[in-house]
PDB file of C-alpha atoms in Angstrom:
ATOM      1  CA  SER X   1      10.472 -42.541-224.497  1.00  0.00           C
ATOM      2  CA  ASN X   2       9.060 -39.076-225.129  1.00  0.00           C
ATOM      3  CA  ALA X   3      10.885 -39.237-228.469  1.00  0.00           C
ATOM      4  CA  TYR X   4       8.544 -42.003-229.660  1.00  0.00           C
ATOM      5  CA  GLY X   5       5.893 -41.097-232.194  1.00  0.00           C
ATOM      6  CA  PRO X   6       2.218 -41.809-231.446  1.00  0.00           C
ATOM      7  CA  VAL X   7       2.159 -45.285-233.017  1.00  0.00           C
ATOM      8  CA  ARG X   8       5.307 -46.425-231.231  1.00  0.00           C
ATOM      9  CA  LYS X   9       4.044 -44.991-227.912  1.00  0.00           C
ATOM     10  CA  ILE X  10       0.754 -46.886-228.240  1.00  0.00           C
ATOM     11  CA  ALA X  11       2.655 -50.074-229.099  1.00  0.00           C
ATOM     12  CA  SER X  12       4.999 -49.582-226.131  1.00  0.00           C
ATOM     13  CA  PHE X  13       2.132 -48.880-223.697  1.00  0.00           C
ATOM     14  CA  SER X  14       0.177 -51.873-224.995  1.00  0.00           C
ATOM     15  CA  LEU X  15       3.142 -54.249-224.827  1.00  0.00           C
ATOM     16  CA  PHE X  16       3.916 -53.193-221.256  1.00  0.00           C
ATOM     17  CA  ALA X  17       0.275 -53.731-220.230  1.00  0.00           C
ATOM     18  CA  LEU X  18       0.160 -57.118-221.946  1.00  0.00           C
ATOM     19  CA  LEU X  19       3.386 -58.365-220.345  1.00  0.00           C
ATOM     20  CA  THR X  20       2.364 -57.038-216.947  1.00  0.00           C
ATOM     21  CA  CYS X  21      -0.994 -58.837-217.222  1.00  0.00           C
ATOM     22  CA  PHE X  22       0.960 -62.093-217.143  1.00  0.00           C
ATOM     23  CA  TYR X  23       2.432 -61.186-213.743  1.00  0.00           C
ATOM     24  CA  ALA X  24      -0.862 -59.854-212.389  1.00  0.00           C
ATOM     25  CA  LEU X  25      -2.693 -63.015-213.382  1.00  0.00           C
ATOM     26  CA  TRP X  26      -0.125 -65.635-212.344  1.00  0.00           C
ATOM     27  CA  LEU X  27       2.097 -64.412-209.509  1.00  0.00           C
ATOM     28  CA  ARG X  28       1.223 -64.746-205.829  1.00  0.00           C
ATOM     29  CA  TYR X  29       0.642 -61.426-204.046  1.00  0.00           C
ATOM     30  CA  ASP X  30      -1.796 -59.701-201.732  1.00  0.00           C
ATOM     31  CA  LEU X  31      -2.125 -56.268-203.287  1.00  0.00           C
ATOM     32  CA  ILE X  32      -1.049 -54.498-206.472  1.00  0.00           C
ATOM     33  CA  PHE X  33       0.184 -50.908-206.369  1.00  0.00           C
ATOM     34  CA  ALA X  34      -0.122 -49.570-209.911  1.00  0.00           C
ATOM     35  CA  THR X  35       1.071 -46.136-210.942  1.00  0.00           C
ATOM     36  CA  SER X  36       0.136 -44.290-214.109  1.00  0.00           C
ATOM     37  CA  THR X  37       0.860 -42.856-216.718  1.00  0.00           C
ATOM     38  CA  PRO X  38      -0.188 -44.103-219.137  1.00  0.00           C
ATOM     39  CA  LEU X  39      -3.710 -45.231-218.318  1.00  0.00           C
ATOM     40  CA  THR X  40      -2.944 -48.709-219.667  1.00  0.00           C
ATOM     41  CA  THR X  41      -0.962 -49.414-216.469  1.00  0.00           C
ATOM     42  CA  GLY X  42      -4.379 -49.848-214.864  1.00  0.00           C
ATOM     43  CA  VAL X  43      -5.330 -52.757-217.134  1.00  0.00           C
ATOM     44  CA  PRO X  44      -3.304 -55.511-215.357  1.00  0.00           C
ATOM     45  CA  PRO X  45      -4.647 -54.767-211.854  1.00  0.00           C
ATOM     46  CA  LEU X  46      -8.158 -54.342-213.269  1.00  0.00           C
ATOM     47  CA  LEU X  47      -7.983 -57.808-214.854  1.00  0.00           C
ATOM     48  CA  ALA X  48      -6.531 -59.238-211.628  1.00  0.00           C
ATOM     49  CA  LYS X  49      -9.474 -57.726-209.737  1.00  0.00           C
ATOM     50  CA  TRP X  50     -12.016 -59.163-212.149  1.00  0.00           C
ATOM     51  CA  LEU X  51     -10.413 -62.581-212.680  1.00  0.00           C
ATOM     52  CA  ARG X  52      -8.640 -63.246-209.360  1.00  0.00           C
ATOM     53  CA  ARG X  53     -10.474 -60.930-206.942  1.00  0.00           C
ATOM     54  CA  LYS X  54      -7.187 -59.163-206.142  1.00  0.00           C
ATOM     55  CA  ARG X  55      -7.150 -55.718-204.588  1.00  0.00           C
ATOM     56  CA  TYR X  56      -5.195 -52.807-205.993  1.00  0.00           C
ATOM     57  CA  VAL X  57      -4.270 -49.214-205.255  1.00  0.00           C
ATOM     58  CA  PHE X  58      -4.012 -46.950-208.284  1.00  0.00           C
ATOM     59  CA  GLU X  59      -1.760 -43.900-208.220  1.00  0.00           C
ATOM     60  CA  VAL X  60      -2.694 -41.164-210.694  1.00  0.00           C
ATOM     61  CA  ARG X  61       0.347 -39.268-211.981  1.00  0.00           C
ATOM     62  CA  ASP X  62      -1.548 -37.555-214.811  1.00  0.00           C
ATOM     63  CA  LEU X  63      -5.254 -37.351-215.505  1.00  0.00           C
ATOM     64  CA  TRP X  64      -5.772 -39.676-218.447  1.00  0.00           C
ATOM     65  CA  PRO X  65      -7.374 -39.271-220.884  1.00  0.00           C
ATOM     66  CA  GLU X  66      -8.112 -35.662-219.830  1.00  0.00           C
ATOM     67  CA  MET X  67      -4.520 -34.454-220.287  1.00  0.00           C
ATOM     68  CA  PRO X  68      -3.822 -35.825-223.799  1.00  0.00           C
ATOM     69  CA  ILE X  69      -7.274 -34.637-224.918  1.00  0.00           C
ATOM     70  CA  ALA X  70      -6.565 -31.135-223.569  1.00  0.00           C
ATOM     71  CA  VAL X  71      -3.253 -30.864-225.429  1.00  0.00           C
ATOM     72  CA  GLY X  72      -4.758 -32.291-228.623  1.00  0.00           C
ATOM     73  CA  SER X  73      -2.827 -35.571-228.661  1.00  0.00           C
ATOM     74  CA  ILE X  74      -6.053 -37.574-228.721  1.00  0.00           C
ATOM     75  CA  ARG X  75      -8.885 -36.317-230.928  1.00  0.00           C
ATOM     76  CA  ASN X  76     -10.707 -39.431-232.107  1.00  0.00           C
ATOM     77  CA  PRO X  77     -14.155 -39.448-230.403  1.00  0.00           C
ATOM     78  CA  THR X  78     -14.341 -43.254-230.312  1.00  0.00           C
ATOM     79  CA  LEU X  79     -10.899 -43.524-228.723  1.00  0.00           C
ATOM     80  CA  ILE X  80     -11.820 -40.804-226.211  1.00  0.00           C
ATOM     81  CA  TRP X  81     -15.004 -42.696-225.299  1.00  0.00           C
ATOM     82  CA  ILE X  82     -13.049 -45.954-224.815  1.00  0.00           C
ATOM     83  CA  LEU X  83     -10.350 -44.281-222.703  1.00  0.00           C
ATOM     84  CA  GLU X  84     -12.901 -42.495-220.513  1.00  0.00           C
ATOM     85  CA  ARG X  85     -14.684 -45.810-219.855  1.00  0.00           C
ATOM     86  CA  LEU X  86     -11.360 -47.470-219.067  1.00  0.00           C
ATOM     87  CA  GLU X  87     -10.441 -44.656-216.661  1.00  0.00           C
ATOM     88  CA  SER X  88     -13.785 -44.988-214.903  1.00  0.00           C
ATOM     89  CA  ALA X  89     -13.474 -48.784-214.628  1.00  0.00           C
ATOM     90  CA  ILE X  90      -9.941 -48.542-213.211  1.00  0.00           C
ATOM     91  CA  TYR X  91     -10.977 -45.964-210.598  1.00  0.00           C
ATOM     92  CA  ARG X  92     -14.241 -47.728-209.633  1.00  0.00           C
ATOM     93  CA  ASN X  93     -12.528 -51.084-209.100  1.00  0.00           C
ATOM     94  CA  ALA X  94      -9.555 -49.801-207.115  1.00  0.00           C
ATOM     95  CA  THR X  95      -9.443 -50.370-203.380  1.00  0.00           C
ATOM     96  CA  ALA X  96      -8.028 -46.858-203.026  1.00  0.00           C
ATOM     97  CA  LEU X  97      -6.608 -44.140-205.258  1.00  0.00           C
ATOM     98  CA  VAL X  98      -3.709 -41.724-204.851  1.00  0.00           C
ATOM     99  CA  GLY X  99      -3.512 -38.355-206.562  1.00  0.00           C
ATOM    100  CA  LEU X 100      -0.226 -36.469-206.734  1.00  0.00           C
ATOM    101  CA  SER X 101      -1.792 -33.023-206.455  1.00  0.00           C
ATOM    102  CA  PRO X 102      -5.013 -31.448-205.239  1.00  0.00           C
ATOM    103  CA  GLY X 103      -6.177 -31.091-208.868  1.00  0.00           C
ATOM    104  CA  MET X 104      -5.509 -34.754-209.647  1.00  0.00           C
ATOM    105  CA  SER X 105      -7.334 -35.850-206.505  1.00  0.00           C
ATOM    106  CA  GLU X 106     -10.301 -33.675-207.492  1.00  0.00           C
ATOM    107  CA  GLY X 107     -10.194 -35.140-211.015  1.00  0.00           C
ATOM    108  CA  ILE X 108     -10.330 -38.675-209.593  1.00  0.00           C
ATOM    109  CA  GLU X 109     -13.283 -37.749-207.388  1.00  0.00           C
ATOM    110  CA  GLN X 110     -15.128 -36.190-210.351  1.00  0.00           C
ATOM    111  CA  VAL X 111     -14.757 -39.394-212.384  1.00  0.00           C
ATOM    112  CA  LEU X 112     -16.006 -41.455-209.440  1.00  0.00           C
ATOM    113  CA  ALA X 113     -18.932 -39.065-208.876  1.00  0.00           C
ATOM    114  CA  LYS X 114     -20.108 -39.516-212.486  1.00  0.00           C
ATOM    115  CA  SER X 115     -20.684 -43.199-211.739  1.00  0.00           C
ATOM    116  CA  ASN X 116     -21.982 -42.611-208.182  1.00  0.00           C
ATOM    117  CA  GLU X 117     -19.021 -44.524-206.746  1.00  0.00           C
ATOM    118  CA  ALA X 118     -16.975 -43.702-203.687  1.00  0.00           C
ATOM    119  CA  ARG X 119     -13.416 -44.840-203.056  1.00  0.00           C
ATOM    120  CA  PRO X 120     -10.802 -43.495-200.678  1.00  0.00           C
ATOM    121  CA  VAL X 121      -8.732 -40.888-202.522  1.00  0.00           C
ATOM    122  CA  PHE X 122      -5.462 -39.890-200.888  1.00  0.00           C
ATOM    123  CA  MET X 123      -3.238 -37.032-201.936  1.00  0.00           C
ATOM    124  CA  ALA X 124       0.533 -37.526-201.904  1.00  0.00           C
ATOM    125  CA  PRO X 125       1.963 -34.395-203.520  1.00  0.00           C
ATOM    126  CA  ASN X 126       5.409 -34.805-204.979  1.00  0.00           C
ATOM    127  CA  SER X 127       6.887 -31.406-204.329  1.00  0.00           C
ATOM    128  CA  CYS X 128       9.065 -29.766-201.753  1.00  0.00           C
ATOM    129  CA  ASP X 129       8.076 -28.433-198.365  1.00  0.00           C
ATOM    130  CA  PHE X 130       8.632 -24.688-198.622  1.00  0.00           C
ATOM    131  CA  ASN X 131       8.655 -24.445-194.834  1.00  0.00           C
ATOM    132  CA  THR X 132      11.736 -26.692-194.821  1.00  0.00           C
ATOM    133  CA  ILE X 133      13.363 -25.406-198.003  1.00  0.00           C
ATOM    134  CA  PRO X 134      12.953 -21.631-198.084  1.00  0.00           C
ATOM    135  CA  SER X 135      12.516 -19.736-201.319  1.00  0.00           C
ATOM    136  CA  PRO X 136      14.633 -16.758-202.409  1.00  0.00           C
ATOM    137  CA  GLY X 137      13.768 -13.575-200.553  1.00  0.00           C
ATOM    138  CA  LYS X 138      13.184 -15.276-197.205  1.00  0.00           C
ATOM    139  CA  PRO X 139      15.636 -14.386-194.415  1.00  0.00           C
ATOM    140  CA  GLU X 140      16.956 -17.946-193.968  1.00  0.00           C
ATOM    141  CA  TYR X 141      17.457 -18.551-197.701  1.00  0.00           C
ATOM    142  CA  ASP X 142      21.148 -17.588-197.869  1.00  0.00           C
ATOM    143  CA  GLU X 143      22.011 -19.748-194.856  1.00  0.00           C
ATOM    144  CA  VAL X 144      20.189 -22.804-196.233  1.00  0.00           C
ATOM    145  CA  ARG X 145      21.674 -22.231-199.704  1.00  0.00           C
ATOM    146  CA  THR X 146      25.189 -22.157-198.239  1.00  0.00           C
ATOM    147  CA  CYS X 147      24.571 -25.341-196.237  1.00  0.00           C
ATOM    148  CA  VAL X 148      23.235 -27.163-199.313  1.00  0.00           C
ATOM    149  CA  ARG X 149      26.179 -26.040-201.454  1.00  0.00           C
ATOM    150  CA  ASP X 150      28.637 -27.071-198.720  1.00  0.00           C
ATOM    151  CA  SER X 151      27.035 -30.518-198.324  1.00  0.00           C
ATOM    152  CA  LEU X 152      27.241 -31.067-202.108  1.00  0.00           C
ATOM    153  CA  ASN X 153      30.714 -29.545-202.405  1.00  0.00           C
ATOM    154  CA  ILE X 154      29.503 -26.891-204.864  1.00  0.00           C
ATOM    155  CA  LYS X 155      31.412 -23.599-204.730  1.00  0.00           C
ATOM    156  CA  LEU X 156      29.650 -20.229-204.913  1.00  0.00           C
ATOM    157  CA  ASP X 157      31.168 -19.507-208.340  1.00  0.00           C
ATOM    158  CA  GLN X 158      29.810 -22.807-209.715  1.00  0.00           C
ATOM    159  CA  THR X 159      26.339 -23.168-211.219  1.00  0.00           C
ATOM    160  CA  MET X 160      23.923 -25.406-209.360  1.00  0.00           C
ATOM    161  CA  LEU X 161      20.945 -26.730-211.347  1.00  0.00           C
ATOM    162  CA  LEU X 162      17.937 -28.787-210.357  1.00  0.00           C
ATOM    163  CA  TYR X 163      15.997 -30.901-212.828  1.00  0.00           C
ATOM    164  CA  ALA X 164      12.565 -31.481-211.325  1.00  0.00           C
ATOM    165  CA  GLY X 165      10.965 -33.415-214.201  1.00  0.00           C
ATOM    166  CA  THR X 166      10.605 -37.080-214.971  1.00  0.00           C
TER     167      THR X 166
END
């Protein structure tokens, strides 16, 4: 939960990684698809790669530890060093990586470049196609807006909201 304090978040992330390691190390499967954040979600597939020679694809939803460092959530130099090494190990050992934006894909490639490693990096942006869903001011906007409201049974005098976060 975003309401958790730092200690509880770390405990939650660590417990999830620990429990998931059990599945990664004991279940039968061909490939792991791991998605971050937090960065600790990369620990179970990394261990499965090292201990069981299992392949994994790692999806990067936020650049860790870059993002928490940038916002000041993580300041301890030793912790930063550990997290940067973990990030590099997760990326270098993945069969492929997925970034959810051009910036995330570039961030992945920069981490790989630091260690002279190359892995396929795919971009799968999670946004809308503005050619399909027109923005206000475009000629077709009113028509599309009316169709969407009609399909959702929302009247013109009612407020329609979109929550586009996690």
